[in-house]
Each structure stands twice: as structure tokens, then as C-alpha cells.
Coordinates of C-alpha atoms and ligand atoms in Angstrom, one line a residue:
M1 CA 25.4 33.3 4.7
A2 CA 27.3 32.9 7.9
R3 CA 24.2 32.5 10.0
M4 CA 23.6 34.5 13.1
S5 CA 21.9 32.4 15.8
V6 CA 18.2 32.5 16.1
Q7 CA 18.5 34.5 19.3
D8 CA 20.7 37.1 17.7
L9 CA 18.4 37.5 14.7
L10 CA 15.4 37.9 17.0
R11 CA 17.3 40.6 19.0
K12 CA 18.1 42.4 15.7
L13 CA 14.4 42.9 15.0
P14 CA 13.4 46.4 16.1
G15 CA 10.5 47.0 18.4
V16 CA 7.2 48.6 17.5
D17 CA 8.0 51.9 19.2
A18 CA 11.4 52.2 17.4
L19 CA 9.8 51.6 14.1
L20 CA 6.9 54.0 14.8
Q21 CA 9.5 56.8 15.2
M22 CA 10.9 56.4 11.8
E23 CA 10.4 59.3 9.4
P24 CA 8.3 57.5 6.7
L25 CA 6.0 55.9 9.2
Q26 CA 5.5 59.2 11.0
E27 CA 4.7 60.7 7.7
A28 CA 2.2 57.8 7.0
L29 CA 0.4 58.7 10.2
T30 CA -0.7 62.0 8.7
R31 CA -2.7 60.0 6.1
H32 CA -3.7 56.8 7.9
P33 CA -5.3 56.0 11.3
R34 CA -2.8 55.0 14.0
K35 CA -4.6 51.7 14.5
L36 CA -4.0 50.5 11.0
L37 CA -0.3 51.5 11.1
L38 CA 0.2 49.6 14.3
E39 CA -1.5 46.6 12.9
S40 CA 0.7 46.8 9.8
I41 CA 3.9 47.0 12.0
R42 CA 2.8 44.0 14.1
H43 CA 1.9 42.0 11.0
V44 CA 5.4 42.5 9.5
L45 CA 7.2 41.9 12.7
E46 CA 5.2 38.7 13.3
A47 CA 6.0 37.4 9.8
K48 CA 9.7 38.1 10.3
R49 CA 9.7 36.4 13.7
K50 CA 8.1 33.3 12.1
S51 CA 10.7 33.2 9.4
I52 CA 13.5 33.5 12.0
L53 CA 12.1 30.8 14.2
G54 CA 11.5 28.6 11.2
Q55 CA 15.1 29.2 10.2
E56 CA 14.0 29.9 6.6
E57 CA 16.8 29.6 4.1
S58 CA 15.5 32.6 2.1
L59 CA 15.8 35.0 5.1
H60 CA 18.7 37.4 4.9
E61 CA 20.0 39.6 7.7
A62 CA 19.4 42.6 5.4
D63 CA 15.7 41.8 5.5
L64 CA 15.7 42.7 9.1
E65 CA 17.1 46.2 8.6
P66 CA 14.6 49.0 9.5
P67 CA 14.4 50.5 5.9
R68 CA 13.4 47.2 4.5
L69 CA 10.9 46.6 7.2
V70 CA 9.5 50.1 6.7
Q71 CA 8.9 49.3 3.1
L72 CA 7.0 46.1 4.0
I73 CA 5.0 48.0 6.6
L74 CA 4.0 50.6 4.1
D75 CA 3.0 48.0 1.6
R76 CA 0.9 46.2 4.2
L77 CA -0.7 49.5 5.2
R78 CA -1.6 50.3 1.6
Q79 CA -3.1 46.8 1.3
I80 CA -5.3 46.9 4.4
S81 CA -6.4 50.6 4.1
G82 CA -7.5 50.4 0.4
H83 CA -10.9 49.7 -0.9
T84 CA -11.5 46.0 -1.6
L85 CA -13.9 46.8 -4.5
R86 CA -11.9 48.6 -7.1
P87 CA -11.9 49.4 -10.8
V88 CA -10.1 46.9 -13.1
V89 CA -9.2 47.1 -16.8
N90 CA -11.1 44.5 -18.7
A91 CA -8.8 43.3 -21.6
S92 CA -10.5 39.9 -21.7
G93 CA -12.9 40.7 -24.6
I94 CA -15.8 39.3 -22.6
V95 CA -18.2 42.2 -22.7
I96 CA -20.7 41.1 -20.0
H97 CA -18.2 39.7 -17.6
T98 CA -20.1 38.7 -14.5
N99 CA -16.9 38.4 -12.4
L100 CA -15.9 41.9 -13.5
G101 CA -19.2 43.5 -12.6
R102 CA -21.2 42.9 -15.8
S103 CA -22.4 46.1 -17.5
L104 CA -20.8 49.5 -17.3
L105 CA -23.5 52.1 -16.6
P106 CA -24.1 54.7 -19.3
E107 CA -23.1 58.2 -18.1
E108 CA -26.7 59.3 -18.2
A109 CA -27.4 56.7 -15.5
V110 CA -24.4 57.8 -13.4
E111 CA -25.5 61.4 -13.6
R112 CA -29.0 60.5 -12.5
L113 CA -27.5 58.5 -9.5
K114 CA -25.6 61.5 -8.4
I115 CA -28.6 63.8 -8.6
L116 CA -31.0 61.5 -6.9
C117 CA -28.7 60.1 -4.2
C118 CA -27.6 63.4 -2.9
S119 CA -31.1 64.6 -2.6
Y120 CA -34.4 63.5 -1.0
N121 CA -36.7 62.3 -3.7
N122 CA -40.2 60.9 -4.3
L123 CA -39.2 57.3 -4.1
E124 CA -42.4 56.3 -2.3
Y125 CA -44.3 59.5 -2.3
D126 CA -47.2 60.3 -4.6
L127 CA -46.7 64.0 -5.4
E128 CA -50.1 64.4 -7.0
K129 CA -52.0 63.0 -4.1
G130 CA -49.7 64.2 -1.4
R131 CA -49.4 60.8 0.3
R132 CA -47.5 57.6 0.3
G133 CA -46.8 56.1 -3.1
S134 CA -45.1 53.1 -4.6
R135 CA -41.5 52.8 -5.5
Y136 CA -42.4 50.5 -8.3
V137 CA -44.1 53.1 -10.4
H138 CA -40.8 54.7 -11.4
A139 CA -39.4 52.1 -13.8
E140 CA -42.8 50.7 -14.6
A141 CA -43.9 53.4 -17.0
I142 CA -40.9 53.3 -19.2
L143 CA -40.8 49.5 -19.2
C144 CA -44.4 49.3 -20.4
E145 CA -43.8 52.1 -23.0
L146 CA -40.8 50.3 -24.5
T147 CA -42.2 46.7 -24.4
G148 CA -45.9 47.0 -24.8
A149 CA -46.4 45.0 -21.5
E150 CA -49.4 45.8 -19.4
A151 CA -47.5 46.1 -16.1
A152 CA -43.9 45.7 -14.7
L153 CA -42.2 45.0 -11.5
V154 CA -38.4 45.4 -10.8
V155 CA -36.7 43.3 -8.2
N156 CA -33.1 42.7 -7.1
N157 CA -32.0 40.4 -9.9
N158 CA -33.4 37.9 -12.4
A159 CA -33.0 35.0 -10.1
G160 CA -35.1 36.9 -7.6
A161 CA -37.6 37.6 -10.4
V162 CA -38.0 33.9 -11.3
F163 CA -38.3 33.0 -7.6
L164 CA -40.9 35.7 -7.0
V165 CA -43.0 34.7 -10.0
L166 CA -43.0 31.0 -9.2
N167 CA -43.6 31.6 -5.5
T168 CA -46.5 33.8 -6.3
L169 CA -48.1 31.8 -9.1
A170 CA -47.0 28.2 -8.5
A171 CA -46.1 27.4 -4.9
G172 CA -47.2 23.9 -4.1
K173 CA -48.2 23.3 -7.7
E174 CA -46.5 21.9 -10.7
V175 CA -44.5 23.8 -13.3
I176 CA -43.8 22.1 -16.5
V177 CA -40.3 22.7 -17.9
S178 CA -38.1 21.1 -20.6
R179 CA -35.1 19.1 -19.5
G180 CA -33.1 20.9 -22.2
Q181 CA -33.7 24.2 -20.3
L182 CA -32.6 23.3 -16.8
V183 CA -29.5 25.5 -16.9
E184 CA -26.7 26.4 -14.5
I185 CA -26.1 30.1 -14.7
G186 CA -22.6 30.3 -13.2
G187 CA -21.2 30.4 -9.7
S188 CA -22.8 27.0 -9.5
F189 CA -26.3 28.5 -9.3
R190 CA -28.8 26.5 -11.1
I191 CA -32.1 27.8 -12.4
P192 CA -33.9 24.6 -11.4
D193 CA -32.7 25.1 -7.8
V194 CA -34.0 28.6 -7.8
M195 CA -37.3 27.4 -9.2
R196 CA -37.6 24.6 -6.6
S197 CA -36.8 27.0 -3.7
S198 CA -39.9 29.0 -4.7
G199 CA -42.0 26.1 -3.5
A200 CA -43.0 25.1 -7.0
I201 CA -42.8 21.4 -8.1
L202 CA -40.8 21.0 -11.3
R203 CA -42.3 18.6 -13.8
E204 CA -39.4 18.0 -16.2
V205 CA -40.4 16.9 -19.7
G206 CA -38.6 15.9 -22.9
C207 CA -35.0 15.0 -23.4
T208 CA -31.9 17.1 -23.1
N209 CA -31.8 17.7 -26.8
R210 CA -35.4 17.5 -27.9
T211 CA -38.7 18.5 -26.4
H212 CA -42.0 18.5 -28.3
P213 CA -45.5 20.0 -27.6
R214 CA -46.9 16.6 -26.8
D215 CA -44.3 16.3 -24.0
Y216 CA -45.8 19.3 -22.3
E217 CA -49.3 18.3 -23.1
S218 CA -49.1 14.8 -21.6
A219 CA -47.6 16.2 -18.3
I220 CA -50.6 18.6 -17.8
N221 CA -52.8 17.6 -14.9
E222 CA -55.0 19.3 -12.2
A223 CA -51.9 20.2 -10.2
T224 CA -50.3 22.1 -13.1
A225 CA -49.9 25.9 -12.4
L226 CA -48.0 27.0 -15.5
L227 CA -45.8 26.2 -18.4
M228 CA -42.3 27.6 -18.2
K229 CA -39.7 28.4 -20.8
V230 CA -36.1 29.2 -19.9
H231 CA -33.9 30.8 -22.5
T232 CA -30.8 28.6 -22.6
S233 CA -28.7 31.7 -22.7
N234 CA -25.3 30.3 -21.8
Y235 CA -25.1 27.2 -23.9
R236 CA -26.5 25.9 -27.1
I237 CA -27.4 22.4 -28.2
I238 CA -26.6 22.0 -31.8
G239 CA -27.4 19.1 -34.1
F240 CA -30.4 17.0 -33.6
S241 CA -32.3 19.3 -31.3
S242 CA -35.7 21.0 -31.0
E243 CA -37.4 23.3 -28.6
V244 CA -41.1 24.2 -28.5
P245 CA -41.4 27.8 -29.8
L246 CA -43.1 30.3 -27.5
E247 CA -46.1 30.7 -29.8
E248 CA -46.9 26.9 -29.5
M249 CA -46.5 27.0 -25.8
V250 CA -48.9 29.9 -25.6
A251 CA -51.4 28.1 -27.8
L252 CA -51.1 25.0 -25.5
G253 CA -51.5 27.2 -22.4
R254 CA -54.6 28.8 -23.8
K255 CA -56.1 25.5 -24.7
H256 CA -55.6 24.2 -21.1
G257 CA -56.2 27.5 -19.3
L258 CA -52.5 27.6 -18.1
L259 CA -50.2 30.5 -17.7
V260 CA -47.0 30.6 -19.8
V261 CA -43.9 32.2 -18.2
E262 CA -40.6 32.8 -20.0
D263 CA -37.3 33.5 -18.3
L264 CA -35.4 35.3 -21.0
G265 CA -32.1 35.6 -19.1
S266 CA -30.5 38.5 -20.9
G267 CA -33.5 40.4 -22.0
S268 CA -32.3 42.2 -25.1
F269 CA -34.3 45.3 -26.3
L270 CA -32.5 45.4 -29.7
N271 CA -32.2 42.9 -32.5
F272 CA -28.6 42.0 -32.8
A273 CA -29.0 40.1 -36.0
P274 CA -27.6 43.0 -38.1
F275 CA -24.4 42.6 -36.1
G276 CA -24.0 39.0 -36.9
L277 CA -25.5 37.7 -33.6
Q278 CA -28.4 35.4 -34.0
G279 CA -30.9 33.7 -31.8
E280 CA -31.5 36.3 -29.0
P281 CA -35.2 36.9 -28.9
T282 CA -36.0 40.5 -28.0
V283 CA -38.2 41.4 -25.0
Q284 CA -40.7 43.1 -27.2
E285 CA -41.1 40.0 -29.4
T286 CA -41.6 37.8 -26.3
V287 CA -44.3 40.1 -24.9
R288 CA -46.0 40.2 -28.3
G289 CA -45.7 36.4 -28.6
G290 CA -48.2 36.2 -25.8
A291 CA -46.1 35.1 -22.7
D292 CA -48.1 35.9 -19.6
I293 CA -45.0 36.7 -17.7
V294 CA -41.5 37.6 -19.0
T295 CA -38.4 38.0 -16.7
F296 CA -34.9 39.2 -17.5
S297 CA -31.8 40.8 -16.0
G298 CA -31.0 44.5 -15.9
D299 CA -27.3 44.2 -16.3
K300 CA -26.8 41.7 -19.1
L301 CA -27.7 42.8 -22.7
L302 CA -29.9 45.6 -21.4
G303 CA -26.7 47.3 -20.1
G304 CA -28.1 48.8 -17.0
P305 CA -27.7 48.1 -13.2
Q306 CA -28.2 44.8 -11.5
A307 CA -31.9 44.2 -11.4
G308 CA -34.6 41.6 -12.3
V309 CA -37.4 42.8 -14.5
I310 CA -40.8 41.1 -14.5
L311 CA -43.3 42.1 -17.2
G312 CA -46.8 40.8 -17.6
K313 CA -50.5 41.1 -17.3
K314 CA -51.7 43.7 -14.8
E315 CA -53.5 41.2 -12.6
L316 CA -50.5 38.8 -12.4
I317 CA -48.0 41.6 -11.7
G318 CA -50.4 42.8 -9.0
R319 CA -50.3 39.5 -7.3
C320 CA -46.5 39.5 -7.4
K321 CA -46.4 43.0 -5.8
K322 CA -48.6 41.7 -2.9
N323 CA -46.3 38.8 -2.2
P324 CA -44.4 39.6 1.1
M325 CA -41.2 38.3 -0.7
T326 CA -41.3 41.4 -2.9
R327 CA -40.2 43.3 0.2
A328 CA -37.2 41.0 0.6
L329 CA -36.3 41.4 -3.0
R330 CA -37.0 45.0 -3.4
V331 CA -34.7 47.4 -5.2
D332 CA -33.0 50.5 -3.9
K333 CA -33.5 54.0 -5.3
M334 CA -30.1 53.7 -6.9
T335 CA -31.2 50.8 -9.0
L336 CA -34.4 52.5 -10.0
A337 CA -32.6 55.7 -10.9
A338 CA -30.0 53.9 -13.0
L339 CA -32.5 51.6 -14.6
E340 CA -34.9 54.3 -15.6
A341 CA -32.1 56.4 -17.0
T342 CA -30.7 53.5 -19.0
L343 CA -34.2 52.5 -20.3
R344 CA -34.9 56.1 -21.5
L345 CA -32.0 55.8 -23.9
Y346 CA -33.9 53.0 -25.7
R347 CA -36.5 55.5 -26.9
D348 CA -34.0 56.2 -29.7
E349 CA -32.2 53.0 -30.8
R350 CA -29.3 54.9 -32.3
L351 CA -28.8 56.8 -29.0
A352 CA -29.0 53.5 -27.1
M353 CA -26.2 52.0 -29.2
E354 CA -24.0 55.0 -28.7
R355 CA -24.6 55.7 -25.1
I356 CA -25.0 52.3 -23.5
P357 CA -21.4 50.9 -23.0
T358 CA -22.5 47.2 -23.3
L359 CA -24.2 47.9 -26.7
R360 CA -21.4 50.1 -27.8
M361 CA -18.8 47.4 -27.2
I362 CA -20.8 44.6 -28.8
T363 CA -21.4 46.7 -31.9
T364 CA -18.0 48.4 -32.4
P365 CA -17.1 48.0 -36.1
L366 CA -14.1 45.8 -36.8
P367 CA -12.0 48.5 -38.5
V368 CA -12.3 50.6 -35.3
L369 CA -11.1 47.7 -33.2
E370 CA -8.2 47.1 -35.6
E371 CA -7.1 50.8 -35.4
R372 CA -7.4 50.7 -31.6
A373 CA -5.3 47.5 -31.4
H374 CA -2.5 49.1 -33.5
R375 CA -2.6 52.2 -31.3
L376 CA -2.2 50.1 -28.2
A377 CA 0.6 48.0 -29.8
S378 CA 2.5 51.1 -30.6
L379 CA 2.0 52.6 -27.1
I380 CA 3.4 49.4 -25.6
G381 CA 6.2 49.5 -28.3
E382 CA 7.1 53.0 -27.2
A383 CA 7.5 51.8 -23.6
D384 CA 9.7 48.9 -24.8
T385 CA 12.8 51.0 -25.5
R386 CA 15.1 47.9 -25.2
K387 CA 13.1 45.6 -27.4
A388 CA 12.5 43.1 -24.7
L389 CA 9.0 42.3 -25.9
Q390 CA 7.5 40.7 -28.9
I391 CA 4.3 42.7 -29.7
K392 CA 1.9 41.9 -32.5
V393 CA -1.7 42.7 -33.5
Q394 CA -3.7 39.6 -34.4
S395 CA -7.3 38.7 -35.1
S396 CA -9.2 36.8 -32.5
S397 CA -12.8 36.6 -31.1
S398 CA -14.5 38.3 -28.2
Q399 CA -17.5 37.0 -26.4
V400 CA -20.7 38.7 -25.3
G401 CA -20.6 36.8 -22.0
G402 CA -23.1 36.9 -19.1
G403 CA -24.7 33.9 -20.6
S404 CA -25.8 35.9 -23.6
L405 CA -25.5 34.7 -27.2
P406 CA -23.4 31.7 -26.5
A407 CA -21.2 30.2 -29.2
Q408 CA -21.4 33.4 -31.1
N409 CA -17.9 34.8 -31.3
L410 CA -17.5 38.4 -32.3
P411 CA -14.5 38.9 -34.6
T412 CA -12.0 41.3 -32.9
Y413 CA -8.3 42.3 -32.7
V414 CA -6.0 41.6 -29.8
V415 CA -2.5 42.8 -28.9
A416 CA -0.4 39.7 -28.2
V417 CA 2.7 40.1 -26.1
R418 CA 5.5 37.8 -25.0
S419 CA 9.0 38.2 -23.8
H420 CA 12.2 36.2 -23.6
R421 CA 13.0 38.0 -20.4
M422 CA 9.8 37.0 -18.5
S423 CA 7.4 34.1 -18.7
T424 CA 3.9 34.8 -20.0
R425 CA 2.5 33.6 -16.7
K426 CA 4.6 36.2 -14.9
I427 CA 3.4 39.0 -17.3
E428 CA -0.2 38.0 -16.6
L429 CA 0.5 38.0 -12.8
F430 CA 2.2 41.3 -12.9
L431 CA -0.6 43.0 -14.9
R432 CA -3.2 41.4 -12.6
N433 CA -1.4 43.0 -9.6
N434 CA -1.1 46.4 -11.3
T435 CA -3.0 49.4 -10.0
P436 CA -5.6 49.2 -11.5
P437 CA -5.5 45.5 -12.2
I438 CA -5.4 44.5 -15.9
I439 CA -7.2 41.3 -16.8
G440 CA -6.3 39.7 -20.1
R441 CA -5.8 36.1 -21.1
I442 CA -3.1 33.6 -22.1
E443 CA -3.4 31.7 -25.3
S444 CA -0.6 29.6 -26.9
D445 CA 1.9 31.2 -24.4
L446 CA 1.0 34.7 -25.5
F447 CA -0.6 37.3 -23.3
L448 CA -3.6 38.7 -25.1
M449 CA -5.4 42.0 -24.7
D450 CA -8.7 42.3 -26.5
V451 CA -9.3 45.9 -27.3
R452 CA -13.1 45.5 -27.6
T453 CA -13.6 45.8 -23.9
L454 CA -10.9 48.5 -23.3
Q455 CA -12.2 52.0 -22.7
P456 CA -10.5 54.8 -24.7
N457 CA -8.9 56.3 -21.6
E458 CA -7.4 53.0 -20.5
L459 CA -4.8 52.7 -23.3
P460 CA -2.3 54.9 -21.4
I461 CA -2.8 52.7 -18.2
L462 CA -1.7 49.7 -20.2
Q463 CA 1.3 51.6 -21.5
Q464 CA 2.3 52.6 -18.0
A465 CA 1.9 49.1 -16.7
F466 CA 4.3 47.8 -19.4
K467 CA 6.8 50.5 -18.5
D468 CA 6.7 49.2 -15.0
I469 CA 7.1 45.6 -16.1
L470 CA 10.1 46.6 -18.3
S471 CA 11.7 48.4 -15.4
K472 CA 11.6 45.1 -13.5
F473 CA 13.6 43.5 -16.4
K474 CA 16.4 46.0 -15.8
E475 CA 16.7 45.0 -12.2
D476 CA 17.5 41.4 -13.0
Ligands
PLP1 C1 -28.4 35.1 -16.0 C2 -29.7 34.3 -15.9 C3 -30.4 34.3 -14.8 C4 -30.0 35.0 -13.5 O1 -30.0 36.4 -13.7 P1 -29.4 37.3 -12.5 O2 -29.8 38.7 -12.9 O3 -27.9 37.1 -12.6 O4 -30.0 36.9 -11.2 C5 -31.6 33.6 -14.8 N1 -32.0 32.9 -15.9 C6 -31.2 32.9 -17.0 C7 -31.7 32.1 -18.2 C8 -30.1 33.6 -17.1 O5 -29.3 33.6 -18.2

């Protein structure tokens, strides 16, 4: 363009007060605090000033016209006044997606949260005795009922559970653990680091791929506090490998008078073998197998809220409860309410499968997924009136995620989309910036949406998002 001078451009930029008087911004003031609007105006003006002073090639005079600035100000206002934690549509096919909030709560748990959080409750009040009680009794009864454990304690998460158990039972002493089980659990958190921070001294035994009973046995000495087994939930060593089964560790522990602790990671209450998923020991089996302490997460395969569950002998759980760190790791009434409501569903296995979203998604039959994929494909097809998209249904595989059942892919159907009008990367970006954001994945230059993790009411959201993308095509 025939460029105006920097001075002229700067002069063209309206002032804060002039902008504030504009109709759309006056209207925005009825819905937003003045402070946020002013901050948005200043932000946009400052950005434009920078572009002018930097003599940016991409800057056009029209960008400095008030209507264009007003649009940017409203965008900024929306951005800074919105919630940062928002719902997203999970089309990734990873059921327990830690980055997307892990498990969806069953409606029964949400109902219970509503009831208990809008009302005073007996969180720490013993209604029979009329005096102070313990918050830990609430989930404990149902946990013991379902698992056969003597006692239970619920803390903030499973990392907290492992920490508390070792800090209580092994601080300053040795914990014998297999090298093959020193796992990183994501976000660069490593189980051995959590274990060490408890004050326990790790005695690593065996090799990465193989550990034998004699490896544990020869490491036992008078400083040994316990034998620890960590369920290698997010990876699997295949080929020439062996782990010592829990039963043998228990026998070894008994022989030497040592406790055996198992960190199960996921903590499944149901046997998933009938659904083609092998190798996830259930919590009940582990308790029956004789582990003195078992720990697991509340929001992985259990399908409840974030929590760490510790099950075990009454005397040991009692010691954990007395540890001052229990206070630092303690759970809120919301966690206890949601956990208890989720656990109650497990009294009837069929009900649990139906009502707990994590279980429902993992066990959805393939024909149901196929039908859902075709429905989604035709909804997107309806939005694509000008045939700018290539849309097809193809088979693929989902993952349980959350470090559960690694290397076990669940057969599924995905809707695959690409366009000659827009790169697949751009489609991904556009959907990720949708309201609500839609998270899928790119494979072989196709944008894939796995229907396993889509909720029934989300299909129209995807259709609308594609309508919006397609209207972009018309502009260019
Ligand atoms: C996931 C996991 C943990 C951590 O559980 P959080 O509830 O995320 O704290 C610990 N141990 C194992 C084996 C795990 O898989």
C-alpha cells in the first residue's frame, strides 16, 4: 500500500475514551466489568501501536478503523473473561485421558455432589454419638464391602497414597522393588521419585526385563521394611521377561516377617478379560492374594473422582491415619461424595458397566461404535453442501489410557476427514479452537475422530463445528 507515515498511522489510532463510547462496547459493559473492558481496549491499542512502530508489512490502514478494533477488543474480552477450565470434546479415542481430565463422573456421583455441597453434612460428625467423627469412615465402609479389605483410607491421589504408605511404614528403612517396575507415570513424574521422597530407601533388584524371587530374597537384611510391587500399568515388557507374582512375594514376606505392598495403579474392580483386555489384576484379587497394603487411583479404571485409595490390614491403615501427612493429603467432601456414589454402583456389576462412563466407553460393542461413526459421518456430510470434504468411516483402535492396559488396543471406528481446500493441520487447529474445543488426531494426513469417547449429545457439536469450518472455505 502507499504507506502513511508512522506518525500519521499512530494519529489514526482512536483513543480509549472514543472507543469506549462505541455502541458494541457500551453494550458489552452491560455484561462485563468495566475493568476487563478497559484492559481489553488497552491490550488491542498497544498491539496495534507495536505493529505500527515495527512497520510491519502485514499491517493495513483498514486494521486501524474503529469497527475492526472493536471486533478485536470483543474477542480479547471474551478471551480474558471466560473460564480457563472448560469442557472439551474428546474425539481422541483415549478413554482415560489424563490431559483431558481422566474419568467422566457417573450422573449418580454428580447428583450426590449437588446434594451434599449445597448443604451442611456429617463429614466429620458422628451422628450416633453426637460428637466429632472422622471423614474417613464415609468411603471406608463401601470399599471394605466391595473388596474384602479390613480397612481403607482415601487420600488426594494414588501418588499421595504411595507416599503416605511408605512414609508411614518405611521411612529411613529399605524397600525392595524390582528394576522392571520403576515406572514413569507421565508429566515426567516417576514412581521411584515419589517413593524416595517418602524417606524410604529403595533397594532395586533384578534386571529391567526379569526379576526372580531369589533377587528379593538376597536383598533382605535387617534394614528392610517391606517388599513392594508396582503394577507396570503404562508399559509392558514383552519377550524374555518375568515378574514375581504377588502370591510368591507374599510367601517370601511371610517367611521373613516383612510386609508386602502393591501399587496397582489403575485399580480395576471388574475383570475386563471378557472384553478382550488381559492382564489387569482386579483389586479384589490383589486383596485376596494377601498383599498387606494395596493402593490405586480413583479416576482411572475405577471411573470416579481423583483420589488415592489405600486398602489393608486395620492396624496398618490405623498407622497411616495417624501420620500427620494424612492431613496434608486429605480429601474434600466433594471427593468423598463422588467416590462413595461411584463405588455404590459396583454393588451390581451390570449397573456399574451401564452407569460409569469410563466402563461404558471401554465396553461399548463394536457394532454400536460402527453405527455411531456412520451417524457422525452423515451429519458432517450434511454440513458439507459443496462437497469440499472427503469423509469416510474406517476401523482403527482406541486406547484405555491413563496408564491402564497398555499395548491393548480396543478395535473401534473413526470418522476420517480431509479436504483439498484446507490442510489437515488447519482442520485440527480449527477444531481445537472451537467452542467447545474438539480434540482428535492426525494420522496419514487424515483428521480422525474416534467415536468411542464421544458422548451421544456431542455429535451435533461436531456437525456445527464442520459447518463453521466450511463457511471459512467460502470466504477464501
Ligand atoms: C497412575 C499411577 C500412579 C499415580 O496415580 P495418581 O492417581 O495419578 O496420583 C501411581 N502408580 C501407578 C502404577 C500408576 O499407574
